mmCIF file of C-alpha atoms in Angstrom:
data_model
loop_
_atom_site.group_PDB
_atom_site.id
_atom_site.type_symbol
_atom_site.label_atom_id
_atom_site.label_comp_id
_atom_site.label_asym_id
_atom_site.label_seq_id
_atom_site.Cartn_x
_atom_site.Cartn_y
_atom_site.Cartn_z
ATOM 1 C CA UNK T 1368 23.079 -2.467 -4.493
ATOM 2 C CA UNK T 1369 21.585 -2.795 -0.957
ATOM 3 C CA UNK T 1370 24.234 -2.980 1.566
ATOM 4 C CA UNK T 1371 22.700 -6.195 3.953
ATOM 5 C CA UNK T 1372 24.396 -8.733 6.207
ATOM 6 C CA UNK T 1373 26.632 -11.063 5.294
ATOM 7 C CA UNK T 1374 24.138 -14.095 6.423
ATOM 8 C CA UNK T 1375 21.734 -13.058 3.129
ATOM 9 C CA UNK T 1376 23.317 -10.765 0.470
ATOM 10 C CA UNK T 1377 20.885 -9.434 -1.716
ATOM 11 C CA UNK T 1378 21.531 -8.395 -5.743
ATOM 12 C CA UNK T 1379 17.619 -6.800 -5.838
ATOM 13 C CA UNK T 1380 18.429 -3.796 -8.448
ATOM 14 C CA UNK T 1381 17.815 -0.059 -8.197
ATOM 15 C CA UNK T 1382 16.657 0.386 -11.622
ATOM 16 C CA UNK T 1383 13.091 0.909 -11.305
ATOM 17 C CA UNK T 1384 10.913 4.339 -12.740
ATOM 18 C CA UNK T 1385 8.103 3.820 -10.390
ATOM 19 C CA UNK T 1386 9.739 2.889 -6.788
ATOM 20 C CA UNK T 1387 12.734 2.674 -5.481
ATOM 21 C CA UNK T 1388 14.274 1.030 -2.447
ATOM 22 C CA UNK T 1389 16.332 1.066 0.738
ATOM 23 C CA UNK T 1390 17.740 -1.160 3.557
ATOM 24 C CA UNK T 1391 18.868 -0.292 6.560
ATOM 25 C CA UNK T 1392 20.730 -3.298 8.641
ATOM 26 C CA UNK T 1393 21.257 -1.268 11.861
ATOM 27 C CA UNK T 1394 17.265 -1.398 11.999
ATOM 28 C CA UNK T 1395 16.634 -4.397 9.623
ATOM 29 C CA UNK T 1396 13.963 -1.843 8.431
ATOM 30 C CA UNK T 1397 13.365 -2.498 4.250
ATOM 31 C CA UNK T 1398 11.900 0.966 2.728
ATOM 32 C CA UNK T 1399 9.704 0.735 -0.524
ATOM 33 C CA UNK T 1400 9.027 4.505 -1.748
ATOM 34 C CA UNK T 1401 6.495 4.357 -4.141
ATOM 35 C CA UNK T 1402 6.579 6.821 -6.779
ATOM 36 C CA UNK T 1403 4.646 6.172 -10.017
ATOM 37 C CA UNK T 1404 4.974 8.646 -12.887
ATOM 38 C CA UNK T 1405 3.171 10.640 -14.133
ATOM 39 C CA UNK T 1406 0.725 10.434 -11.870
ATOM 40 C CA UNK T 1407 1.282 9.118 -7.965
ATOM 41 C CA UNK T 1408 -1.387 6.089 -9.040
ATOM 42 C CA UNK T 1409 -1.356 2.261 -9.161
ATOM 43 C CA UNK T 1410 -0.723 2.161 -13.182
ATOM 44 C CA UNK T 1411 -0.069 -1.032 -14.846
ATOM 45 C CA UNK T 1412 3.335 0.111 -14.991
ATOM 46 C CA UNK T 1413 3.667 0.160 -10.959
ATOM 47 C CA UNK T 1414 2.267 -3.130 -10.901
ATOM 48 C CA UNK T 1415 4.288 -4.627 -13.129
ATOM 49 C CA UNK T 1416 7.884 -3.389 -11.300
ATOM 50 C CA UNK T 1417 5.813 -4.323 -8.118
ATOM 51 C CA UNK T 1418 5.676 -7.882 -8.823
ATOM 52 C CA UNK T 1419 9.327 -7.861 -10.308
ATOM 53 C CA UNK T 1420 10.605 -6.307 -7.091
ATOM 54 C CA UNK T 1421 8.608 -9.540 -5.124
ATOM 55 C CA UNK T 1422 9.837 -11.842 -7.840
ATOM 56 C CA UNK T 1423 13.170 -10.518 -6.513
ATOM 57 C CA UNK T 1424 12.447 -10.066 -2.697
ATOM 58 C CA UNK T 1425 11.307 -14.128 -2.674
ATOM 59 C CA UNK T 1426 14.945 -15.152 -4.577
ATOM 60 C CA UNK T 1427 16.291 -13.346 -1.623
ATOM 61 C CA UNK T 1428 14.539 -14.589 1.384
ATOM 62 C CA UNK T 1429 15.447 -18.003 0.015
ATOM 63 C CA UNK T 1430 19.222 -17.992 -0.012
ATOM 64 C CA UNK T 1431 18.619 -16.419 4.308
ATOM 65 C CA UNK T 1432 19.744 -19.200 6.655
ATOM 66 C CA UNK T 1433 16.330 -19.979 8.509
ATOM 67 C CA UNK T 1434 16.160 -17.780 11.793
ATOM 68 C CA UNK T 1435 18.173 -14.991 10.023
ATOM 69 C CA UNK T 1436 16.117 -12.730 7.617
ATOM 70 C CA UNK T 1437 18.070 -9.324 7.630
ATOM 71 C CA UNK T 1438 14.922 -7.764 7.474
ATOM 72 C CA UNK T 1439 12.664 -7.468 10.625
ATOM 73 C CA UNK T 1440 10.449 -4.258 9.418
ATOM 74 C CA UNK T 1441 9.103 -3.337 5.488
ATOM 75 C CA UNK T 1442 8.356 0.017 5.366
ATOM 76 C CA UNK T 1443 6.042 1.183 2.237
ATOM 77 C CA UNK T 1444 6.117 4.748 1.726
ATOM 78 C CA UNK T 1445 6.008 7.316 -1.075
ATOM 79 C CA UNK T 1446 7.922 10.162 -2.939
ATOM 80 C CA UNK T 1447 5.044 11.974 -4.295
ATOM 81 C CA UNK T 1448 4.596 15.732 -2.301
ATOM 82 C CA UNK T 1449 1.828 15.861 -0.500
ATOM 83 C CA UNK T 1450 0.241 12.533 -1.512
ATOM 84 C CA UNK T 1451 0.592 8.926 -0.779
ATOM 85 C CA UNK T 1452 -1.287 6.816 -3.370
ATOM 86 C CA UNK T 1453 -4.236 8.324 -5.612
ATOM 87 C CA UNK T 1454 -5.595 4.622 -6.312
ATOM 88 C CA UNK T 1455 -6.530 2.891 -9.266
ATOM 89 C CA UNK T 1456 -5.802 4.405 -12.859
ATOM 90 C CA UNK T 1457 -8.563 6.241 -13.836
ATOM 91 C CA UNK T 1458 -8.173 7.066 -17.138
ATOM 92 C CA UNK T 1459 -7.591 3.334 -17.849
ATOM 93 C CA UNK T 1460 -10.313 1.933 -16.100
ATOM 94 C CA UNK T 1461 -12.851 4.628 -18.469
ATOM 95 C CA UNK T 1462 -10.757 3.523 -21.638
ATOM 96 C CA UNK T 1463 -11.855 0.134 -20.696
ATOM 97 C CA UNK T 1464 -15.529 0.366 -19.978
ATOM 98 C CA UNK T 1465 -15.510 2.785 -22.936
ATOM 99 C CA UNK T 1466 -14.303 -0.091 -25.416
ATOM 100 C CA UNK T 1467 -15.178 -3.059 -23.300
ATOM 101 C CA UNK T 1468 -12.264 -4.218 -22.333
ATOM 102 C CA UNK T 1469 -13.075 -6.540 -19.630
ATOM 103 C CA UNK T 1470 -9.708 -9.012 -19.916
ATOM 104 C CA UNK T 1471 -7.868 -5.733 -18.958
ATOM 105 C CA UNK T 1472 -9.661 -4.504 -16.408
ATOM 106 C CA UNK T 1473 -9.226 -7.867 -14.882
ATOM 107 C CA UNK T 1474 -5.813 -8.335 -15.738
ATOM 108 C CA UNK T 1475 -5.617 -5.162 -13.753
ATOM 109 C CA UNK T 1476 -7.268 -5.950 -10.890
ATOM 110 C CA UNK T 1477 -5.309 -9.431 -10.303
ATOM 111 C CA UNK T 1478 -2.256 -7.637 -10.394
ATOM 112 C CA UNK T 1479 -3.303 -5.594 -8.095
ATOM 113 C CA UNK T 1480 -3.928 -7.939 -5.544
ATOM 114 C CA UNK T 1481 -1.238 -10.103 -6.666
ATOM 115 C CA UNK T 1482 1.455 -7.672 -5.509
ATOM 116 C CA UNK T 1483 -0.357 -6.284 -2.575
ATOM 117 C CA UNK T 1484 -1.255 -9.842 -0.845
ATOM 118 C CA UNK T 1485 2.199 -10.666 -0.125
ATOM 119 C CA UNK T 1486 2.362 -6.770 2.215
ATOM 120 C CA UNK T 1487 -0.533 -8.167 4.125
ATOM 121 C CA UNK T 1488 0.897 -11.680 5.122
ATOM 122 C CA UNK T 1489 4.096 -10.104 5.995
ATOM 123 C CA UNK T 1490 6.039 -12.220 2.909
ATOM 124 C CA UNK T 1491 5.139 -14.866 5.229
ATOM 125 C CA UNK T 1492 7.842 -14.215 7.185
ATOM 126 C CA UNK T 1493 8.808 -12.477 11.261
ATOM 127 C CA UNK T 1494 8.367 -9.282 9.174
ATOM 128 C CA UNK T 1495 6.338 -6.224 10.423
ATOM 129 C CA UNK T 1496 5.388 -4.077 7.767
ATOM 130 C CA UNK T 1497 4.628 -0.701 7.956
ATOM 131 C CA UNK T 1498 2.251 2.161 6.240
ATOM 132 C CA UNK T 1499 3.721 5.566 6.323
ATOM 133 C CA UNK T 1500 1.167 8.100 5.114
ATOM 134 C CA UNK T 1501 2.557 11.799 4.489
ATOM 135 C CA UNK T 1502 -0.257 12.702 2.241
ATOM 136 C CA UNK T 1503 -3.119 11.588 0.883
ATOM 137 C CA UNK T 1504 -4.189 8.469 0.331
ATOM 138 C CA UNK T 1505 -7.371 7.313 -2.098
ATOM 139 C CA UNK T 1506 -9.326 4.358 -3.156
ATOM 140 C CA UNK T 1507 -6.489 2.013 -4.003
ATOM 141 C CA UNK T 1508 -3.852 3.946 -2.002
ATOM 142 C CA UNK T 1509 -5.592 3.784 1.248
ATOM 143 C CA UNK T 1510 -5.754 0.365 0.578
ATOM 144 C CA UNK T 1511 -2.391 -0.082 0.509
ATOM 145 C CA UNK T 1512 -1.981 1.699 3.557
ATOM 146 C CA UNK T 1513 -4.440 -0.466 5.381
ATOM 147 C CA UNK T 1514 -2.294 -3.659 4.215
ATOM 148 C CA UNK T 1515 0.347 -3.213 6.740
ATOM 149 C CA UNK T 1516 0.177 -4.314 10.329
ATOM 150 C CA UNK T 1517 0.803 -0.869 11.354
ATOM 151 C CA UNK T 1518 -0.621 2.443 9.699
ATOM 152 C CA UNK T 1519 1.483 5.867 10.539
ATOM 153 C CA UNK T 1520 0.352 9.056 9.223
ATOM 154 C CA UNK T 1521 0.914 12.507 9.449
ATOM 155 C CA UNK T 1522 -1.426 14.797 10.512
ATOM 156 C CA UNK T 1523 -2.288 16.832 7.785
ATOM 157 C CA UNK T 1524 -2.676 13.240 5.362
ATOM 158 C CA UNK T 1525 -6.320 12.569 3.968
ATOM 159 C CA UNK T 1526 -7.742 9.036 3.643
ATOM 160 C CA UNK T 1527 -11.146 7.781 2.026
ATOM 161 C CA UNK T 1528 -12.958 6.199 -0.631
ATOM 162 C CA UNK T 1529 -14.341 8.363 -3.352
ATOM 163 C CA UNK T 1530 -15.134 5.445 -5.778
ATOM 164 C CA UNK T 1531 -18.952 6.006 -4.847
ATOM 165 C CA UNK T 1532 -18.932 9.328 -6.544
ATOM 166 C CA UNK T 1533 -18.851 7.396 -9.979
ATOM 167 C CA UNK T 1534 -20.820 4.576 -8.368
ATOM 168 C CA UNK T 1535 -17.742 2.164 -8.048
ATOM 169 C CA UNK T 1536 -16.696 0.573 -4.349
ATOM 170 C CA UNK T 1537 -12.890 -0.127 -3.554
ATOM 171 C CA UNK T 1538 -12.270 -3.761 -4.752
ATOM 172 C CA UNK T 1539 -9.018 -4.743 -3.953
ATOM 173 C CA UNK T 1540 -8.984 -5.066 -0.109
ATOM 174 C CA UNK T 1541 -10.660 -2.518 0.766
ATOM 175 C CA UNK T 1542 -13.719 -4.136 2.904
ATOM 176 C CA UNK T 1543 -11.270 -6.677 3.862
ATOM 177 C CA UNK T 1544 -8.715 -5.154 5.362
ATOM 178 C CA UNK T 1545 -11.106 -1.948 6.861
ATOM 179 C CA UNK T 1546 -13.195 -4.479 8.214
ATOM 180 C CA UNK T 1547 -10.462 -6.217 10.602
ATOM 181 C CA UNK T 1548 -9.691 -2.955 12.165
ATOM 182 C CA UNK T 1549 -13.160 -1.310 12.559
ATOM 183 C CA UNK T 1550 -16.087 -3.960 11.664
ATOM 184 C CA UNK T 1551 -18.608 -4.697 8.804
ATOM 185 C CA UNK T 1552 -21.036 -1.567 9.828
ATOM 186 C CA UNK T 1553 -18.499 1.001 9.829
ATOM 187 C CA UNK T 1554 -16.579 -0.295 6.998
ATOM 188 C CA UNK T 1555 -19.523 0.102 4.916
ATOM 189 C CA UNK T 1556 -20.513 3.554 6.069
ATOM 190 C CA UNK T 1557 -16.816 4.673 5.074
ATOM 191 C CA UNK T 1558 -17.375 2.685 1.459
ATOM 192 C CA UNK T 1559 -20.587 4.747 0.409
ATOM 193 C CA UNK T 1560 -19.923 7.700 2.002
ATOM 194 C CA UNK T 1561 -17.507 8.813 -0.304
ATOM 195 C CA UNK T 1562 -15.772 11.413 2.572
ATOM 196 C CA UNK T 1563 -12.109 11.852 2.767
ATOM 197 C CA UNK T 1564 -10.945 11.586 6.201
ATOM 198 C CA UNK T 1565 -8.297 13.774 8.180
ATOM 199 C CA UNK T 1566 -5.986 11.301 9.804
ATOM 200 C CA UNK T 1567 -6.850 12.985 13.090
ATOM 201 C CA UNK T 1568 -10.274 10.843 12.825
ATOM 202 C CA UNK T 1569 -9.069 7.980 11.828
ATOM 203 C CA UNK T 1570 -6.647 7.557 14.857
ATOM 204 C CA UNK T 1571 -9.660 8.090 16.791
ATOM 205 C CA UNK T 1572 -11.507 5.561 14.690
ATOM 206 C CA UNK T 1573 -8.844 2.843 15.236
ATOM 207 C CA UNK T 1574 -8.133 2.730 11.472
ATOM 208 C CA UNK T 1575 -4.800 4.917 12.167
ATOM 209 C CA UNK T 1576 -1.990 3.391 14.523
ATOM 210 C CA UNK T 1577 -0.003 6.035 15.127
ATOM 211 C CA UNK T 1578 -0.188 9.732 14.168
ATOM 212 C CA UNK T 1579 2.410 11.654 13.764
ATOM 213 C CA UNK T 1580 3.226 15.373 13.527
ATOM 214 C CA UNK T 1581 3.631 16.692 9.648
ATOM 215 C CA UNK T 1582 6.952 16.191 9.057
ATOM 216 C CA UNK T 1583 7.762 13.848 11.667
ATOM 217 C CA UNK T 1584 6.528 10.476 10.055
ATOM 218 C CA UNK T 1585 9.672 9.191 9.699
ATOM 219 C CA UNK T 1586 10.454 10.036 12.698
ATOM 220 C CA UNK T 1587 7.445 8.193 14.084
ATOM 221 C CA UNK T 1588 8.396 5.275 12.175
ATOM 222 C CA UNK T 1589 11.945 4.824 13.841
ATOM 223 C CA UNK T 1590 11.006 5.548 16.982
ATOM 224 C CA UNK T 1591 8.400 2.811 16.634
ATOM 225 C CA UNK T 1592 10.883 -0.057 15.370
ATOM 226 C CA UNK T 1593 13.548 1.156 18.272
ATOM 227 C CA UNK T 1594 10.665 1.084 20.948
ATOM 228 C CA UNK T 1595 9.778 -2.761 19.497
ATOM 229 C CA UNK T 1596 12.987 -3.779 19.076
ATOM 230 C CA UNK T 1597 13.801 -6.003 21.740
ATOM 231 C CA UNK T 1598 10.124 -7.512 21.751
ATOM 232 C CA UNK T 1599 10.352 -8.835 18.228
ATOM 233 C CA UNK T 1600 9.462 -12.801 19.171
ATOM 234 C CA UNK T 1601 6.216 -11.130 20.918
ATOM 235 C CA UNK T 1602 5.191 -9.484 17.842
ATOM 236 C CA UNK T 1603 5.854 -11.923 15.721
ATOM 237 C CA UNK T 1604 3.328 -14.168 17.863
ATOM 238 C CA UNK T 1605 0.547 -11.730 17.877
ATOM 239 C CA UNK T 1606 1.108 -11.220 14.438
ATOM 240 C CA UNK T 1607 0.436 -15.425 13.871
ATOM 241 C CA UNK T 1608 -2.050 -15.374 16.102
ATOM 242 C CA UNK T 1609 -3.926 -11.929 13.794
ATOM 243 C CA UNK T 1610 -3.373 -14.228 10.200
ATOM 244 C CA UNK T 1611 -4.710 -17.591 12.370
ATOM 245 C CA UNK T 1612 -8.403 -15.989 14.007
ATOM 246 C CA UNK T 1613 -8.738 -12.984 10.953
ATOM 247 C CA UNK T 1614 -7.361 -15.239 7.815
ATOM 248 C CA UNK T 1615 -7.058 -13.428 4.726
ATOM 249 C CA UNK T 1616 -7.297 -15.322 1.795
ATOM 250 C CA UNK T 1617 -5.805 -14.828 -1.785
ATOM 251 C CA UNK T 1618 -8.642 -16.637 -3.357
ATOM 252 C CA UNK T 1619 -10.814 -14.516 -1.117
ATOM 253 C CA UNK T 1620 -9.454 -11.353 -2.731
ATOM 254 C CA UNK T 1621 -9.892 -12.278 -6.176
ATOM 255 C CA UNK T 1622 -13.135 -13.240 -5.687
ATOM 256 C CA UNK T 1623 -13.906 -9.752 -4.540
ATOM 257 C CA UNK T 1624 -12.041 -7.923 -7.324
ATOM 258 C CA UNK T 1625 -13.877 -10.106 -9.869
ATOM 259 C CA UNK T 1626 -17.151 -8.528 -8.221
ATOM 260 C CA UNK T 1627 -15.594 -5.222 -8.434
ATOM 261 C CA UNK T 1628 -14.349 -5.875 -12.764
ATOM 262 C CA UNK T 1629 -18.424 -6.712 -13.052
ATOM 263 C CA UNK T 1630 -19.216 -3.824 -11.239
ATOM 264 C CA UNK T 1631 -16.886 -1.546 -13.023
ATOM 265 C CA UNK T 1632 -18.274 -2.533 -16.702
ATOM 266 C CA UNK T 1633 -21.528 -1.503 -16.019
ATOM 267 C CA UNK T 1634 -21.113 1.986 -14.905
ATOM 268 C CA UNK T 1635 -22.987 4.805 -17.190
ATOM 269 C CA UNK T 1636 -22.056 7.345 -19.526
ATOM 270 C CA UNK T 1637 -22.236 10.157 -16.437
ATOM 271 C CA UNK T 1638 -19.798 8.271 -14.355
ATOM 272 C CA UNK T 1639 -17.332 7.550 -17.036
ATOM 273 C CA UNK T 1640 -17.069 11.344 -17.518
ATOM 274 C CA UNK T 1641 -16.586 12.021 -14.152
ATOM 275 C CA UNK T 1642 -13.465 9.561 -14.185
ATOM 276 C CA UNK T 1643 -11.843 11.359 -16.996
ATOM 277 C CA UNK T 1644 -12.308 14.326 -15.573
ATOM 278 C CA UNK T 1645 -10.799 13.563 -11.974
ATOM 279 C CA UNK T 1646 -7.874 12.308 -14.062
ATOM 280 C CA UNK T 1647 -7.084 14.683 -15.634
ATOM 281 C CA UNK T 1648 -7.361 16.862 -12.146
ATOM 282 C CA UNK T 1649 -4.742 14.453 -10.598
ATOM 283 C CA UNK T 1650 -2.350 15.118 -13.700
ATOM 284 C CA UNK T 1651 -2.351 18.531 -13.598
ATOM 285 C CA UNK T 1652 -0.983 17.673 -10.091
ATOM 286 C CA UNK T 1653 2.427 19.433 -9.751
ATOM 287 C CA UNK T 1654 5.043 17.122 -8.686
ATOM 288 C CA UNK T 1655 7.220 20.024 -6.885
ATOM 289 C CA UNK T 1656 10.214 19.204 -4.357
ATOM 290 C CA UNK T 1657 9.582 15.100 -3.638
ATOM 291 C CA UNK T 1658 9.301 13.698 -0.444
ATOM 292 C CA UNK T 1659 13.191 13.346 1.411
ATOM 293 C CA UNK T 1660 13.026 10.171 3.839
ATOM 294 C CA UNK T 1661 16.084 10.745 5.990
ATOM 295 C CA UNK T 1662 16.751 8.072 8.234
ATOM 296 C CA UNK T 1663 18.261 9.049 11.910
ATOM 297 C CA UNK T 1664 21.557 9.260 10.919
ATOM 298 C CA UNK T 1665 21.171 11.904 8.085
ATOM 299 C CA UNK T 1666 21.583 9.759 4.748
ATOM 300 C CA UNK T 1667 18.416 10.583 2.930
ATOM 301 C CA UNK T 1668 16.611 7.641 0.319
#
């Protein structure tokens, strides 16, 4: 049971497999720690706790008195050692070209975007979510990291799109989102380039907010929310005023994804062995000591 203030009490459960969760009034900063199993990816599994845990998020924010959400900053993070978010399910998405499974693939790719679209608007709420990156973060995972208004990451974390290698784009924000911080040209030079970036570059980029010293990501992350405490109705505002001139539409999304489902069926033979292969790669990944998240005052998540 999350421990929250007594203007909004929360009942959201900690029974998940593939996440878990945290809340921290003294900050009002929410933590969502991915960690899908077997492999760090966005299975069908992940999405489907995903959209329970919104499900359950939304029956919360509607019993808060207007004006007092608890929760000021959502934090998305992960468990998995050394990486953030390998992307999209590989294995699945060969099984389906394989048999033709198109009403899966789709089904997948809605619920992707159905769970990540409410991270970008902020739950339409004063909310300021954040992207911690402590490893790296692929295809569908650097996607997710690009969803929050602010993207931390360590120094030693990767990010890129590698979906051109099996001639595939990124079709669940990717262009979207990418686009907003760095513009059409060099979003689409980082699509079909296929090269995993050091964070390093992409703070110089623009694409990275704040980098942080491996290790120190959390770190980074408080310090952030206690430097931008007391400026929270600015924020907020800027934040409005980011959703009103560079709208992001749901309907926009799927539209894209659908492109990326008709995309996806027509791949070749080749590519479809390359997929299998790379998963198999990521599952031989060893999932050693996970990630701790220890907040400032030494209670770990």
């Amino acid at each position: 049971m999350m421990k929250v203030t007594p203007s909004c009490q929360t009942d959201i459960p900690p029974a998940y497999r593939h996440l878990s969760t945290r809340f921290e009034a003294q900050y009002g900063a929410f933590w969502l720690i991915l960690d899908p199993k077997p492999i760090p990816c966005v299975s069908l599994e992940l999405i489907d706790e995903l959209r329970r845990f919104h499900e359950e998020m939304a029956r919360m924010f509607e019993r808060c008195d207007a004006g007092k959400q608890p929760i000021r900053f959502f934090i998305v993070a992960s468990r998995s050692p050394g990486v953030f978010n390998f992307g999209g399910d590989l294995s699945l998405f060969a099984r389906c070209v394989v048999e033709n499974d198109v009403e899966t693939l789709r089904a997948y790719a809605r619920g992707c975007i159905e769970v990540l679209y409410p991270y970008v608007i902020g739950f339409d709420l004063p909310v300021t979510t954040i992207s911690l990156v402590q490893g790296d973060a692929l295809g569908g995972g650097f996607e997710i990291a690009l969803a929050g208004n602010i993207l931390v990451a360590e120094k030693s974390a990767k990010m890129g799109f590698p979906e051109v290698l099996f001639n595939l784009f990124p079709g669940m924000g990717a262009y979207n989102l990418l686009s907003r911080r760095i513009g059409v040209q060099r979003t689409e030079r980082m699509l079909l380039n296929g090269k995993l970036y050091q964070a390093e570059e992409l703070h110089a980029e623009g694409v990275v907010d704040i980098l942080a010293e491996d290790g120190r990501g959390e770190n980074a992350v408080y310090e952030y929310i206690v430097r931008n405490e007391n400026r929270g109705n600015a924020r907020e505002g800027i934040h409005r005023v980011r959703r009103r001139l560079f709208p992001l539409l749901y309907e926009e999304l799927l539209d894209v994804a659908e492109i990326w489902v008709d995309t996806a069926m027509r791949i070749g033979p080749r590519e479809i062995r390359m997929m299998e292969r790379l998963a198999k790669s990521q599952g031989k990944l060893s999932r050693r000591d996970p990630i701790s998240l220890v907040s400032p005052g030494g209670r770990s998540f």
